[in-house]
PDB file of C-alpha atoms in Angstrom:
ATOM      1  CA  UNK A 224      37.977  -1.251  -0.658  1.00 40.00           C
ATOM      2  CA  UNK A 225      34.465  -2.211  -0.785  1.00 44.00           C
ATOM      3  CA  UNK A 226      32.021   0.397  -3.050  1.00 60.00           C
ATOM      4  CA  UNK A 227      29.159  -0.739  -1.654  1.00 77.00           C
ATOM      5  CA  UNK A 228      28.658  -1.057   2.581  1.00 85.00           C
ATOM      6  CA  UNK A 229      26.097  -2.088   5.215  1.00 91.00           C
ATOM      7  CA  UNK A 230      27.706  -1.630   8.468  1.00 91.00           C
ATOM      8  CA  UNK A 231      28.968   1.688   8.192  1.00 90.00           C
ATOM      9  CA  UNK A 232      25.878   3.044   7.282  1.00 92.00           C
ATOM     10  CA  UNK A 233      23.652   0.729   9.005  1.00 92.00           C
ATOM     11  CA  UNK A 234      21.669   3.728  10.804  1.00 93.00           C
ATOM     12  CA  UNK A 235      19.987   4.164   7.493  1.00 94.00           C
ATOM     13  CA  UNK A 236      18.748   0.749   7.078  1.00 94.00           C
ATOM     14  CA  UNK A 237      17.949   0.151  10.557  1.00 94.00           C
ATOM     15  CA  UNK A 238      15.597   3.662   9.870  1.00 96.00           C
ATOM     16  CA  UNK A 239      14.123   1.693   6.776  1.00 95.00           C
ATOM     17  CA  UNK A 240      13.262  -1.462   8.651  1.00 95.00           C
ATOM     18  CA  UNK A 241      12.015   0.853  11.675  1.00 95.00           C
ATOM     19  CA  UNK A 242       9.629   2.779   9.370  1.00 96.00           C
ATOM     20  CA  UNK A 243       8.396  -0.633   7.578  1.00 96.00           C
ATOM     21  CA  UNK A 244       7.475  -2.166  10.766  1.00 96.00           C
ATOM     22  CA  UNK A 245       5.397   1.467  12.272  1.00 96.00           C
ATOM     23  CA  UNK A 246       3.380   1.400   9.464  1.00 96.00           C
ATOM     24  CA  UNK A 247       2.726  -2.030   9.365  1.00 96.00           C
ATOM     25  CA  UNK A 248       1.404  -2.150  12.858  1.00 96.00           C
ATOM     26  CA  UNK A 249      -0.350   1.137  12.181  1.00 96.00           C
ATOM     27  CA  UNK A 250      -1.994  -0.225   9.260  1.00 95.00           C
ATOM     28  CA  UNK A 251      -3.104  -3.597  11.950  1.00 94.00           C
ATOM     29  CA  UNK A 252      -4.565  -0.961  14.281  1.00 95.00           C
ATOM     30  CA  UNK A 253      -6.529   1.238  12.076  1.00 94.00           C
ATOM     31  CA  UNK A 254      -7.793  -1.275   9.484  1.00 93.00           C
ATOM     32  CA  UNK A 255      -7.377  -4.732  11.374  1.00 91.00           C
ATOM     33  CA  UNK A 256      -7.147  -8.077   9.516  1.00 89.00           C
ATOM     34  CA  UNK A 257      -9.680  -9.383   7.464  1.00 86.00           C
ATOM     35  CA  UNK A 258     -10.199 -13.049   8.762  1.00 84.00           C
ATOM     36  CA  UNK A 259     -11.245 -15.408   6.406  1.00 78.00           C
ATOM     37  CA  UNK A 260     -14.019 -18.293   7.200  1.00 76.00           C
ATOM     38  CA  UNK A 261     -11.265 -20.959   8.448  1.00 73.00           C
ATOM     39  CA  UNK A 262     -10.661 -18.212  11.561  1.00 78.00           C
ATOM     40  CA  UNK A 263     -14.059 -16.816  12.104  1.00 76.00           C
ATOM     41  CA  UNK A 264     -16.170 -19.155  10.610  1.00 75.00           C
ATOM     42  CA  UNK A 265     -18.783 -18.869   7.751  1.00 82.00           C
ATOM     43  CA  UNK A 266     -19.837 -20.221   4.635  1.00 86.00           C
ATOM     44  CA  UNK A 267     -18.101 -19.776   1.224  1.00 85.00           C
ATOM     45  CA  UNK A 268     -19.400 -20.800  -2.152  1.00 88.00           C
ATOM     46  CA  UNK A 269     -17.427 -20.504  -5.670  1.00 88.00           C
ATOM     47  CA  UNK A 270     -19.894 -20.162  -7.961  1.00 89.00           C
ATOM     48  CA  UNK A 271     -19.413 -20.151 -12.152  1.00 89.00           C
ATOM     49  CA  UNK A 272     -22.732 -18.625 -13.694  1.00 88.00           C
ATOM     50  CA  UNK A 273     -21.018 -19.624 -17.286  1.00 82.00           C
ATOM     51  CA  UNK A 274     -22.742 -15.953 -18.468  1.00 85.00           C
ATOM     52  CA  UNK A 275     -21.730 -12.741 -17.884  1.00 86.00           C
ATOM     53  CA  UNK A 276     -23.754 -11.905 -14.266  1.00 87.00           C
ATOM     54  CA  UNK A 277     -22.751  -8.957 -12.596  1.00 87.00           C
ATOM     55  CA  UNK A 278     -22.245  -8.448  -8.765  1.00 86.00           C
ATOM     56  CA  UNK A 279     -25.365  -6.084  -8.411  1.00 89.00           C
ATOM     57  CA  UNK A 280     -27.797  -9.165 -10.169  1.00 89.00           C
ATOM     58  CA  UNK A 281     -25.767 -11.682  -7.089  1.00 89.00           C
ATOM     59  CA  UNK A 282     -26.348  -9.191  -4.461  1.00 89.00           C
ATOM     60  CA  UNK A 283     -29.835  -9.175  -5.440  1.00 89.00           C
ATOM     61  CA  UNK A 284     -30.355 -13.024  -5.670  1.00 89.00           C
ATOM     62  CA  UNK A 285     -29.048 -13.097  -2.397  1.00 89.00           C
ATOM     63  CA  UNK A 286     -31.551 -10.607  -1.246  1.00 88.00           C
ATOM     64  CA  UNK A 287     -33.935 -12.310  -2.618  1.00 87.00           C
ATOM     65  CA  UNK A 288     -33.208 -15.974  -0.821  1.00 86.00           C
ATOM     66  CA  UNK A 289     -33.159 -13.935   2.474  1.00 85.00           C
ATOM     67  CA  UNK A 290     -29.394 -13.482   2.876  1.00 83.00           C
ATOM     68  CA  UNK A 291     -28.560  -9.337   3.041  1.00 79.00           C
ATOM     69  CA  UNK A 292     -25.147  -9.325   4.643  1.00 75.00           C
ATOM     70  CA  UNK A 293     -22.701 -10.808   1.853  1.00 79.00           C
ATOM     71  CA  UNK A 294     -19.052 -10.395   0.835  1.00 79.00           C
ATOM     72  CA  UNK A 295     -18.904 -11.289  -3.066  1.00 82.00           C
ATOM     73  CA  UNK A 296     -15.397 -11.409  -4.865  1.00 79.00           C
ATOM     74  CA  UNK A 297     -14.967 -12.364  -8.701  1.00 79.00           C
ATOM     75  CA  UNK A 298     -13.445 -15.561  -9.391  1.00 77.00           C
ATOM     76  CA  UNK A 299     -12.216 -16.102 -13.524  1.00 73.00           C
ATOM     77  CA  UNK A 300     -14.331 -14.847 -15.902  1.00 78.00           C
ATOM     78  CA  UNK A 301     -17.954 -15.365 -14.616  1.00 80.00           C
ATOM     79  CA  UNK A 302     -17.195 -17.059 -11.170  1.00 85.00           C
ATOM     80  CA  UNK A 303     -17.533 -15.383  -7.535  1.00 87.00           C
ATOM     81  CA  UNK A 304     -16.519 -15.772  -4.135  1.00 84.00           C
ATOM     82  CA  UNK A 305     -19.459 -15.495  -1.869  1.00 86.00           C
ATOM     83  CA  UNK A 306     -19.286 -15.349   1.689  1.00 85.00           C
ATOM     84  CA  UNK A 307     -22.074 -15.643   4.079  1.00 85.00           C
ATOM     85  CA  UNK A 308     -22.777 -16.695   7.716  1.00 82.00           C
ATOM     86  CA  UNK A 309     -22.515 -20.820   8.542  1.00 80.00           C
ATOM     87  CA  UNK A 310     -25.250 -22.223   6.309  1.00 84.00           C
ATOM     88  CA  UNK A 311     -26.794 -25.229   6.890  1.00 85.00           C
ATOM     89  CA  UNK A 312     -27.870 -27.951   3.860  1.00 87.00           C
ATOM     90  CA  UNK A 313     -30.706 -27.159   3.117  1.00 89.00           C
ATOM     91  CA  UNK A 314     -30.332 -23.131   3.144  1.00 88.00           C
ATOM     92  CA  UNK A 315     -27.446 -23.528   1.066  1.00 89.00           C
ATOM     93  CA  UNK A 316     -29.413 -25.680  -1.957  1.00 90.00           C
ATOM     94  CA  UNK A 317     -31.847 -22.653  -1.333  1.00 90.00           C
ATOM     95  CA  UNK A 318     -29.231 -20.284  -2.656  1.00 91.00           C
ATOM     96  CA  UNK A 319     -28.451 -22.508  -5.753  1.00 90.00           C
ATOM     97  CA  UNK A 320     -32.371 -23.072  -6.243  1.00 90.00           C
ATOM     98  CA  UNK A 321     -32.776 -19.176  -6.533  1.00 89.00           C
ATOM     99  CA  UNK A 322     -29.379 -18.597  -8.585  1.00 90.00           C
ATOM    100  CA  UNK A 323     -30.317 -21.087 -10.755  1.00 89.00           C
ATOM    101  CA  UNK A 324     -34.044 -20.010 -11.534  1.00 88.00           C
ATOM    102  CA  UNK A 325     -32.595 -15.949 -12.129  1.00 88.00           C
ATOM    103  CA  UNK A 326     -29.122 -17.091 -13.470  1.00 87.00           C
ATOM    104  CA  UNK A 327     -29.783 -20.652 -15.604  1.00 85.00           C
ATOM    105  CA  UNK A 328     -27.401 -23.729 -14.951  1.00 85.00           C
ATOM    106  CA  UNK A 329     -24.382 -22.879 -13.167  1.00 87.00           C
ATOM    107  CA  UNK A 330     -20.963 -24.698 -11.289  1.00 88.00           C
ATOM    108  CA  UNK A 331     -20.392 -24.770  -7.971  1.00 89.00           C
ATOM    109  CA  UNK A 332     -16.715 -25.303  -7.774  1.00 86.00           C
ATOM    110  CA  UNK A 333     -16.455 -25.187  -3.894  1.00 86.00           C
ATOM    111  CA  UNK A 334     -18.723 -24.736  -0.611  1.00 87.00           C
ATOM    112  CA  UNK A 335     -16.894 -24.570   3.021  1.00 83.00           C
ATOM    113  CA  UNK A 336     -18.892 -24.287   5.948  1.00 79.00           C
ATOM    114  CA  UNK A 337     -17.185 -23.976   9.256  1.00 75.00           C
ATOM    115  CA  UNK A 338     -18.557 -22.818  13.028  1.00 70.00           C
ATOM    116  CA  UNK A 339     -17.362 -20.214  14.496  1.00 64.00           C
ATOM    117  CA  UNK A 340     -15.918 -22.482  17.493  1.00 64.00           C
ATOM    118  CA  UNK A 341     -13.989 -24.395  15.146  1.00 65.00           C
ATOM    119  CA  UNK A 342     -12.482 -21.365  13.182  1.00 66.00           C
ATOM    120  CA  UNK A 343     -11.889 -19.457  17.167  1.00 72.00           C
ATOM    121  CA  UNK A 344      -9.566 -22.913  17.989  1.00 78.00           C
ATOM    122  CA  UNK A 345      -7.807 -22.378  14.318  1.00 74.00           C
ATOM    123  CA  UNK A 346      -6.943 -18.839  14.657  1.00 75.00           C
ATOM    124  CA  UNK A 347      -5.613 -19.887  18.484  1.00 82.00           C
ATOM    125  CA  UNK A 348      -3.616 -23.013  17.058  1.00 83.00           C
ATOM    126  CA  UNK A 349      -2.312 -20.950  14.476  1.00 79.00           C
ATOM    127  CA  UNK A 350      -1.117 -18.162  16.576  1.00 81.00           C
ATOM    128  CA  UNK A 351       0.225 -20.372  19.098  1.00 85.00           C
ATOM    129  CA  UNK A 352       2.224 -22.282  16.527  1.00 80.00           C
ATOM    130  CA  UNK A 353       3.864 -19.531  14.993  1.00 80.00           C
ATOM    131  CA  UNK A 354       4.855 -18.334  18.334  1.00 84.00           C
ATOM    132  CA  UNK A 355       6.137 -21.449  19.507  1.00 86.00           C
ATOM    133  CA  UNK A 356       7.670 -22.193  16.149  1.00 81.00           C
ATOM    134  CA  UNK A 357      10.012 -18.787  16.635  1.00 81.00           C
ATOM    135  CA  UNK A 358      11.286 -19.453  20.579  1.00 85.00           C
ATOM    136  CA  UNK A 359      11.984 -22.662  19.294  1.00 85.00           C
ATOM    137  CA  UNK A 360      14.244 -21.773  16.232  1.00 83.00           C
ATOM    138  CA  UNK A 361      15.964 -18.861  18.613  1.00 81.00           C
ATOM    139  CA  UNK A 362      16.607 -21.475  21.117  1.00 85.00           C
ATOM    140  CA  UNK A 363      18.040 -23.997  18.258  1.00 83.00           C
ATOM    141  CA  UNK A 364      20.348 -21.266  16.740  1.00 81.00           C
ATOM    142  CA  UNK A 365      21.773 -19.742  20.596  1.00 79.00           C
ATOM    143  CA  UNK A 366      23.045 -23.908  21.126  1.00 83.00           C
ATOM    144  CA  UNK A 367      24.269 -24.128  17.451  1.00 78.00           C
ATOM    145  CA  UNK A 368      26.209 -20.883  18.088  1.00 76.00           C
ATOM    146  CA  UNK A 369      27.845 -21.828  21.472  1.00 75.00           C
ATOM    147  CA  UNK A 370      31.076 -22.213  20.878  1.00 70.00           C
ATOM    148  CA  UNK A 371      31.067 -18.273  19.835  1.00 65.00           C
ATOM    149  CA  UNK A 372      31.386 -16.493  22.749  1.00 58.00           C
ATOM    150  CA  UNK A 373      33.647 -13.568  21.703  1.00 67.00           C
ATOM    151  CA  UNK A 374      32.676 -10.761  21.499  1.00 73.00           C
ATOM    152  CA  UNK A 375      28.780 -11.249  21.121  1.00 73.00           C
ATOM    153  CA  UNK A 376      27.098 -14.432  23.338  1.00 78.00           C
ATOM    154  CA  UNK A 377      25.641 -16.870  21.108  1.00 79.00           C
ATOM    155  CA  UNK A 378      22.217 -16.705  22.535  1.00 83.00           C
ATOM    156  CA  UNK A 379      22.379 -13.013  21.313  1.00 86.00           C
ATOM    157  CA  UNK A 380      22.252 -14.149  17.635  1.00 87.00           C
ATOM    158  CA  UNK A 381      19.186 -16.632  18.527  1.00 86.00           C
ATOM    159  CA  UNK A 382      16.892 -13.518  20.278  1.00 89.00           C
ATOM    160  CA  UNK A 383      18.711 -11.422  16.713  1.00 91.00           C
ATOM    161  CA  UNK A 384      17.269 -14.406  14.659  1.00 89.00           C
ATOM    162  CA  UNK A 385      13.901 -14.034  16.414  1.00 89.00           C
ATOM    163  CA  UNK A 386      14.073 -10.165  16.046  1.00 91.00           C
ATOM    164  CA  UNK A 387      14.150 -10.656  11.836  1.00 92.00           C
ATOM    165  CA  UNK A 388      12.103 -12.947  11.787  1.00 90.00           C
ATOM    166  CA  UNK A 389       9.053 -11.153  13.166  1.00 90.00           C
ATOM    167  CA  UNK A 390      10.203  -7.975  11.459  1.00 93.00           C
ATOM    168  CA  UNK A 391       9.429 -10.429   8.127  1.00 93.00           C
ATOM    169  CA  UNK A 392       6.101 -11.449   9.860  1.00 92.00           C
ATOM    170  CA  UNK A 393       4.757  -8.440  10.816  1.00 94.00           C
ATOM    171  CA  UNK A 394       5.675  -5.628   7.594  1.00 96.00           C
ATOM    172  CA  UNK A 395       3.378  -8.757   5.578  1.00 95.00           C
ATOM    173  CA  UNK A 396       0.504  -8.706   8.131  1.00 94.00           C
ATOM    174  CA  UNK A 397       0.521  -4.714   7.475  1.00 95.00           C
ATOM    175  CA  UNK A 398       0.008  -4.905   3.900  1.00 95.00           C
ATOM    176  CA  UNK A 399      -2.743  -7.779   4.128  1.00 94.00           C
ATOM    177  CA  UNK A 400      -4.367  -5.333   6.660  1.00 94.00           C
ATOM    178  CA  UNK A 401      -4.055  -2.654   3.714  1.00 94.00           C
ATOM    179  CA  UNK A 402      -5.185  -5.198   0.927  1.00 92.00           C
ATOM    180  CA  UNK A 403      -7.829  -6.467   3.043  1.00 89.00           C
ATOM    181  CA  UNK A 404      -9.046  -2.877   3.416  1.00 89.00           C
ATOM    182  CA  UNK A 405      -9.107  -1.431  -0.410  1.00 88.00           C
ATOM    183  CA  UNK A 406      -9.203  -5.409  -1.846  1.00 84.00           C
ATOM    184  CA  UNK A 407     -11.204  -7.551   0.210  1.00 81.00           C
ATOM    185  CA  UNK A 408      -8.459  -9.814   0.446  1.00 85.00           C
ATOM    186  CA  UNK A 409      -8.448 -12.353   3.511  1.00 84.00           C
ATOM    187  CA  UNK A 410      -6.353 -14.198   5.857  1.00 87.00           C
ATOM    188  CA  UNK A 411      -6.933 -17.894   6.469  1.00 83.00           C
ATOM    189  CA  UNK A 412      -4.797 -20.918   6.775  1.00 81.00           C
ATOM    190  CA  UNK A 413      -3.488 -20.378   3.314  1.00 86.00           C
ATOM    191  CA  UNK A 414      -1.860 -16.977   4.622  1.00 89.00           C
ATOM    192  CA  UNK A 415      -0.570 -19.043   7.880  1.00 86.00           C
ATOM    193  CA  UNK A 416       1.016 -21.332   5.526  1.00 88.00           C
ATOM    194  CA  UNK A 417       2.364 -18.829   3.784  1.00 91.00           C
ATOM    195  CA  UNK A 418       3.806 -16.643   7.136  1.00 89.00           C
ATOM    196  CA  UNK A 419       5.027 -19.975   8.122  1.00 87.00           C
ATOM    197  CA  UNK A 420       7.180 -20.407   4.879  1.00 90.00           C
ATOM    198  CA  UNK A 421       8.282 -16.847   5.069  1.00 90.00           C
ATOM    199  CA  UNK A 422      10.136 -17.714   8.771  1.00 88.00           C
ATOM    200  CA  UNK A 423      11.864 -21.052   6.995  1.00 86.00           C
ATOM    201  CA  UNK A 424      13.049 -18.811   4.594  1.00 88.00           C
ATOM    202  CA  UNK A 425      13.911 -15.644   6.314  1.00 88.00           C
ATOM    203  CA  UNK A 426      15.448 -17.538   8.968  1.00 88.00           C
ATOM    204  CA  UNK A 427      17.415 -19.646   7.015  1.00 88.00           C
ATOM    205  CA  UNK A 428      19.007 -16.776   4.545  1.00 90.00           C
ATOM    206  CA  UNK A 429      19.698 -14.955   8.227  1.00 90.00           C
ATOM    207  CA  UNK A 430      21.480 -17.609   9.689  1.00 88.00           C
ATOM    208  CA  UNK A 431      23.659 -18.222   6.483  1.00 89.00           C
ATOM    209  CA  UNK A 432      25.493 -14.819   7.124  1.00 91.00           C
ATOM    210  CA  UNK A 433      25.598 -15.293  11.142  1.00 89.00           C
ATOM    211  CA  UNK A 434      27.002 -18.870   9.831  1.00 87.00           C
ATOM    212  CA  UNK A 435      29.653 -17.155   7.600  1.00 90.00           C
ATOM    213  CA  UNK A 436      30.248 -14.080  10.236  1.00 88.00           C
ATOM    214  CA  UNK A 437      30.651 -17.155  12.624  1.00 84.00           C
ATOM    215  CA  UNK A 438      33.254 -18.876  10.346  1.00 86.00           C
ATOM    216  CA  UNK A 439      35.491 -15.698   9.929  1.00 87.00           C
ATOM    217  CA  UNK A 440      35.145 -14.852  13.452  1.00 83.00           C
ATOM    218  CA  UNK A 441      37.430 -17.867  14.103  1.00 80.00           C
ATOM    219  CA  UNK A 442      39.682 -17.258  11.264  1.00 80.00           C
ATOM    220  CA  UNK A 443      40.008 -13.658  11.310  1.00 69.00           C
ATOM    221  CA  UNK A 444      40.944 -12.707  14.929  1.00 68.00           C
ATOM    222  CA  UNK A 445      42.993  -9.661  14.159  1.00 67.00           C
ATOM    223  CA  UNK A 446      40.548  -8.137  12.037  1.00 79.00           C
ATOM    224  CA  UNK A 447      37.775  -5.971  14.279  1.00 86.00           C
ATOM    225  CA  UNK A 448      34.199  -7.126  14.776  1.00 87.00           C
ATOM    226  CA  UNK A 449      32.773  -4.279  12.304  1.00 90.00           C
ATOM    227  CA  UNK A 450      35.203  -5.447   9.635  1.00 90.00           C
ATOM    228  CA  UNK A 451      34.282  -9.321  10.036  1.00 90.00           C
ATOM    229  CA  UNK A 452      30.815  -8.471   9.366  1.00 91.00           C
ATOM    230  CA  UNK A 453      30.771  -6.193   7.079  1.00 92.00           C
ATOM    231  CA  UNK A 454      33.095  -9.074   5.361  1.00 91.00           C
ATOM    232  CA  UNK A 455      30.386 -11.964   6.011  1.00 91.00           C
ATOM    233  CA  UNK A 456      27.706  -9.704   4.374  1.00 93.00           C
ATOM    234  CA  UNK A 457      29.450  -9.033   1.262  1.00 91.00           C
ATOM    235  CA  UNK A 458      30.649 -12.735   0.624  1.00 91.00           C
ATOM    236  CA  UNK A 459      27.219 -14.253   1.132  1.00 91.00           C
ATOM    237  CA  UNK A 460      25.288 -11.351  -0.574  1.00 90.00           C
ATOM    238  CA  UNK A 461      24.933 -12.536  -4.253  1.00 90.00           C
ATOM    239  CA  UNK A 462      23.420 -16.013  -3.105  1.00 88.00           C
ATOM    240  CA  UNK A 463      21.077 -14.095  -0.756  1.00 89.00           C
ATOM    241  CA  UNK A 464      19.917 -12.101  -3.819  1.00 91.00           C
ATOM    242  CA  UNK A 465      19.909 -14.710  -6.741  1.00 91.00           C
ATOM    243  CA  UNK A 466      18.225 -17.199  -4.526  1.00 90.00           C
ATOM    244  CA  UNK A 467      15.796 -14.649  -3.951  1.00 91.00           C
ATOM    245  CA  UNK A 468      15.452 -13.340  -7.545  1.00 93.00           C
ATOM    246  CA  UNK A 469      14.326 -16.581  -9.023  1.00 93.00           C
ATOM    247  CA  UNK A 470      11.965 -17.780  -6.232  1.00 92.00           C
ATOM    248  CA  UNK A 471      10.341 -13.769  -6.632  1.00 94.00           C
ATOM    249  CA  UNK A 472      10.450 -14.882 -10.405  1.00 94.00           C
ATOM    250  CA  UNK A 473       8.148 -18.060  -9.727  1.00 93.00           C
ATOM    251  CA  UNK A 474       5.544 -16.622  -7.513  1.00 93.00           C
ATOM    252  CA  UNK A 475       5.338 -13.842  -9.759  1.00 94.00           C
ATOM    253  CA  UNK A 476       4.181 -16.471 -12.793  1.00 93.00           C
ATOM    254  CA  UNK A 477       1.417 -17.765 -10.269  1.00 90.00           C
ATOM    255  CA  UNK A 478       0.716 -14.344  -9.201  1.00 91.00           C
ATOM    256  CA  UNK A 479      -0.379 -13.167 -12.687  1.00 90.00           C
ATOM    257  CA  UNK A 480      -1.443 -15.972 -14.069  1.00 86.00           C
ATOM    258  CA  UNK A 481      -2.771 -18.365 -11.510  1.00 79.00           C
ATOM    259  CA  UNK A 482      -6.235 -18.626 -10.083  1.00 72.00           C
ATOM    260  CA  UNK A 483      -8.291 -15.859  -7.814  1.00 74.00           C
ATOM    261  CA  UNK A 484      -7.641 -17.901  -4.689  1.00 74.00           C
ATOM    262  CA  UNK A 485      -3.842 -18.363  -5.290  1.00 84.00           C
ATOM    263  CA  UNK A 486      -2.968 -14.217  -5.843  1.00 88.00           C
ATOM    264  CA  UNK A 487      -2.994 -13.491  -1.768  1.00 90.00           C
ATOM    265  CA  UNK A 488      -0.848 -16.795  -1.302  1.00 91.00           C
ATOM    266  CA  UNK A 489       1.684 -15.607  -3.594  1.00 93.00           C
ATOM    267  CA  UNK A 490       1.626 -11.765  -2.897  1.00 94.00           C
ATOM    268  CA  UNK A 491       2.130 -13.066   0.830  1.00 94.00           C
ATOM    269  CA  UNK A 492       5.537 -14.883  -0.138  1.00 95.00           C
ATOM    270  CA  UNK A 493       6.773 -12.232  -2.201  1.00 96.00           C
ATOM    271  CA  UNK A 494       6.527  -9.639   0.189  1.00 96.00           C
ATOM    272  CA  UNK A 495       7.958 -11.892   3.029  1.00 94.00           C
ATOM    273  CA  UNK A 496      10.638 -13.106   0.772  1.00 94.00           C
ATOM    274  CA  UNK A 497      11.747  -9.686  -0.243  1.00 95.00           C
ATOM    275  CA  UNK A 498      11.212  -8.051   3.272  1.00 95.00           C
ATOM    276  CA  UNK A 499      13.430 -11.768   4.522  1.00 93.00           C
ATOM    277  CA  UNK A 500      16.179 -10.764   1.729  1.00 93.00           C
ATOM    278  CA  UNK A 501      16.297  -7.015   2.970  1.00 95.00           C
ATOM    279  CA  UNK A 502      16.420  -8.040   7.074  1.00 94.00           C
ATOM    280  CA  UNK A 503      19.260 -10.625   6.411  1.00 91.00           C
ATOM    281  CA  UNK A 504      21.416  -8.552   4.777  1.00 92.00           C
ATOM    282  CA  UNK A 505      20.491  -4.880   6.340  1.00 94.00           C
ATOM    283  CA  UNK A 506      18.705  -5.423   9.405  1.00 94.00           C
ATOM    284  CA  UNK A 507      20.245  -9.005  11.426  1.00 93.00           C
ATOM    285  CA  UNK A 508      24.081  -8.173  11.092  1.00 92.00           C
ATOM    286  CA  UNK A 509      24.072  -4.295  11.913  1.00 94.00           C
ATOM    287  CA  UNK A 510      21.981  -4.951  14.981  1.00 94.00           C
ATOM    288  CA  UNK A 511      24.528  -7.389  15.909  1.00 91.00           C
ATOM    289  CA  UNK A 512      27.090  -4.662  15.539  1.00 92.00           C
ATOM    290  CA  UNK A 513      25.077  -2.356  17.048  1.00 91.00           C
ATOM    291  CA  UNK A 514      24.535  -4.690  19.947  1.00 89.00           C
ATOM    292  CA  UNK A 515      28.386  -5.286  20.165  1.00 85.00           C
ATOM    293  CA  UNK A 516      28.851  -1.830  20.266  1.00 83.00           C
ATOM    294  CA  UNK A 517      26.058  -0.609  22.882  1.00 80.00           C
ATOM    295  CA  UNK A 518      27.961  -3.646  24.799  1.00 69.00           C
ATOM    296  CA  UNK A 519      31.475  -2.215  24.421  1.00 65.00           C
TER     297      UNK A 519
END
């Protein structure tokens, strides 16, 4: 016998997954997403001073050049983030001619400036592709899946496949909402990126088991449904996991000790990786035997 089991007590993960994905879309409600300037559109500067300047002496350069609604982040040691409305040439050299006569020399490491018709069309394109990206893969995995047709139809496990995968979309989204609200933390194309490797990789480590459960469906007729699951889960587990493990292990290194602008790229993967791990293990195969079931 098996110590540890999924389908038998899969009403307790399916309550886990359930709860995740309420507060997630509670936390999207209240707080909202904080768009970066590729979706709304803006200016952004990464400035060095190269001396210890604090946020309340930037705030009040920026005052000064005529510019009172600003979002400033640290960046390194004595670098910001600065985000302001589209500037144009000239205004921005304005803001480096006034930092520069309070401040001294400095670096500017970056400066995007992008309308906000441009960054409307991104967040569109981006929302559409994502979209399209998901009925695509569902419709892919219901043909690879048709010669299953006992007991569950195979376009069930492509609208299942679909199901995890936004459950690994959304519980991120939440927590950027959250971040975004006590961090200042944005979402721009890096984070789509990001969401966008999350479904490769959630859908892939899903698909594995439904592969396996598919395999032993063939081999295993006498067995019952339940059992042939439960069965799949447990002999594709460990590679679900270690796979897992190391990748978590990697963004973790780039987490702590890569740049400002690379934390919320790598906090985004390892919350989709671990929420991808959890759904294709305790969420994807119990609703398919919960599906069976409700069927029966």
């Amino acid at each position: 016998m098996l110590k540890f089991q999924v389908i038998p007590i899969r009403h307790i993960w399916l309550s886990i997954s359930a709860a995740l994905v309420l507060l997630s879309i509670i936390f999207v409600s209240v707080f909202g997403l904080k768009f970066g300037i590729d979706f709304t559109g803006g200016s952004l500067m990464e400035i060095d001073f190269g001396t210890v300047v604090s946020r309340e002496e930037v705030t009040e350069s920026l005052r000064a050049a005529g510019y009172q609604d600003s979002t400033i982040q640290t960046s390194g040691e004595n670098g910001y983030l600065i985000r302001l409305p589209s500037l144009k040439e000239d205004e921005h050299q304005n803001i480096l001619s006034v930092f520069k006569q309070k401040h001294g020399d400095l670096t500017e490491h970056r400066f995007d400036s992008i309308g906000p018709v441009i960054g409307s069309e991104l967040r569109y394109t981006a929302t559409t592709g994502v979209i399209i990206t998901l009925v695509l893969i569902g419709l892919y995995v219901a043909w690879a899946y048709r010669k299953v047709s006992e007991p569950m139809a195979s376009w069930k496990y492509g609208v299942l496949t679909i199901l995890t995968a936004f459950h690994d979309v959304i519980i991120p989204l939440g927590a950027f909402a959250l971040f975004g609200k006590f961090f200042g933390w944005e979402v721009g194309t890096a984070f789509v990126a990001a969401i966008l490797t999350i479904l490769g990789y959630s859908i892939t480590d899903t698909v594995v088991v439904f592969d396996r459960t598919r395999e032993n469906l063939m081999r295993h007729t006498a067995h019952t449904f339940e059992d042939i699951v439960e069965r799949s889960i447990h002999q594709t587990l460990w590679r679900s996991i270690s796979t897992s493990t190391t990748t978590l292990l990697a963004l973790l290194a780039i987490f702590l000790f890569g740049g400002e602008s690379t934390r919320p790229f790598a906090m985004a993967l390892m919350i989709g990786i671990l929420t991808g791990t959890y759904s294709s293990i305790f969420l994807a195969s119990p609703l398919l035997v919960t599906w069976e079931k409700r069927k029966r």
